[in-house]
Coordinates of C-alpha atoms in Angstrom, one line a residue:
M773 CA 50.6 -45.4 -18.8
I774 CA 49.5 -42.2 -18.0
R775 CA 50.0 -39.3 -20.5
K776 CA 49.6 -35.5 -18.9
E777 CA 47.7 -33.6 -22.2
D778 CA 48.3 -29.4 -22.8
N779 CA 44.1 -28.2 -23.4
P780 CA 43.0 -26.4 -26.0
W781 CA 41.3 -24.3 -22.9
S782 CA 43.8 -23.5 -20.5
D783 CA 42.4 -20.5 -19.0
A784 CA 39.1 -21.9 -17.2
L785 CA 36.5 -24.3 -17.0
V786 CA 33.5 -23.5 -16.3
M787 CA 31.2 -26.3 -14.4
I788 CA 27.4 -24.9 -15.1
C789 CA 25.7 -27.9 -12.3
T790 CA 22.6 -29.3 -13.4
K791 CA 20.5 -29.8 -10.2
C792 CA 19.6 -26.2 -9.0
G793 CA 17.5 -25.6 -12.1
K794 CA 14.8 -27.6 -10.8
S795 CA 14.0 -25.7 -7.8
I796 CA 13.7 -22.5 -10.0
S797 CA 10.3 -20.9 -10.0
G798 CA 8.4 -19.0 -12.7
M799 CA 11.4 -21.1 -16.0
K800 CA 9.6 -22.3 -19.1
E801 CA 13.4 -24.0 -19.7
S802 CA 13.3 -27.9 -19.5
N803 CA 16.9 -27.8 -18.3
I804 CA 18.6 -25.0 -17.6
A805 CA 21.4 -26.1 -17.6
D806 CA 22.2 -27.2 -20.5
N807 CA 20.8 -24.2 -21.9
L808 CA 23.6 -21.2 -20.2
K809 CA 25.9 -23.9 -21.3
M810 CA 24.9 -23.6 -24.7
Y811 CA 24.5 -19.4 -23.8
Y812 CA 27.9 -18.9 -22.7
K813 CA 29.8 -21.2 -25.5
K814 CA 28.1 -19.1 -28.2
S815 CA 28.8 -15.9 -26.6
L816 CA 32.1 -16.6 -25.8
K817 CA 32.9 -17.9 -29.1
D818 CA 31.3 -15.1 -30.7
S819 CA 33.7 -12.7 -28.9
G820 CA 36.7 -15.3 -29.7
D821 CA 37.0 -16.3 -26.4
G822 CA 35.2 -20.1 -26.5
K823 CA 39.1 -22.0 -27.4
K824 CA 40.1 -20.4 -24.0
I825 CA 37.6 -21.4 -22.2
R826 CA 35.2 -24.7 -22.1
V827 CA 31.7 -24.4 -20.6
V828 CA 30.5 -27.9 -19.1
T829 CA 27.4 -29.2 -17.8
S830 CA 28.0 -30.5 -13.8
S831 CA 26.3 -33.0 -11.6
C832 CA 25.6 -31.3 -8.3
L833 CA 27.9 -29.1 -7.1
D834 CA 27.8 -28.8 -2.9
I835 CA 26.4 -25.0 -2.8
C836 CA 22.5 -24.8 -4.2
I837 CA 20.4 -22.1 -3.0
D838 CA 16.5 -22.5 -3.8
E839 CA 16.0 -20.1 -7.4
F840 CA 19.5 -20.1 -9.0
Q841 CA 22.4 -21.1 -10.1
A842 CA 25.6 -22.7 -9.3
I843 CA 28.3 -21.6 -10.9
T844 CA 32.3 -23.3 -10.3
V845 CA 35.3 -21.4 -12.6
A846 CA 38.1 -23.4 -12.3
S847 CA 41.2 -21.8 -13.8
N848 CA 45.4 -22.0 -13.4
D849 CA 45.1 -20.7 -9.9
K850 CA 41.8 -21.4 -8.0
T851 CA 38.6 -21.9 -8.4
E852 CA 35.5 -20.2 -7.5
S853 CA 32.1 -20.5 -6.4
F854 CA 28.7 -18.4 -8.0
I855 CA 25.2 -18.1 -7.6
M856 CA 23.1 -17.0 -10.2
H857 CA 19.7 -16.5 -11.7
P858 CA 20.5 -17.6 -15.4
E859 CA 18.6 -15.5 -16.7
K860 CA 18.4 -12.0 -14.5
D861 CA 22.0 -12.8 -14.2
R862 CA 23.5 -14.4 -17.1
E863 CA 25.2 -11.2 -19.0
A864 CA 26.7 -10.4 -16.0
F865 CA 28.3 -14.0 -14.8
L866 CA 29.9 -13.5 -18.7
E867 CA 31.3 -10.6 -18.5
L868 CA 32.5 -11.6 -15.0
L869 CA 34.1 -14.7 -17.1
K870 CA 35.4 -12.1 -19.9
E871 CA 37.6 -10.1 -16.9
K872 CA 39.1 -13.0 -15.9
L873 CA 41.1 -14.0 -18.9

């Protein structure tokens, strides 16, 4: 039997591509996607928004561009994909996420 369940994180789902980080030069971190995921989860939890948004890693999102990290945000009304630098743009992307709440 298939049964629909409500999500406690129903405002948005953030998917971070695990493949992109391999193309970013000068990054010392071994797993950029996991590090970004933990950064966003902690930041959202600290701001009280952690239960609204689920942050996960994903296989390739098919929007990879060398030297950038791909992230997709799926919410109730739409799905949007972004590319960003995982260090230089991570704060700006966090603010973008909060605006979407």
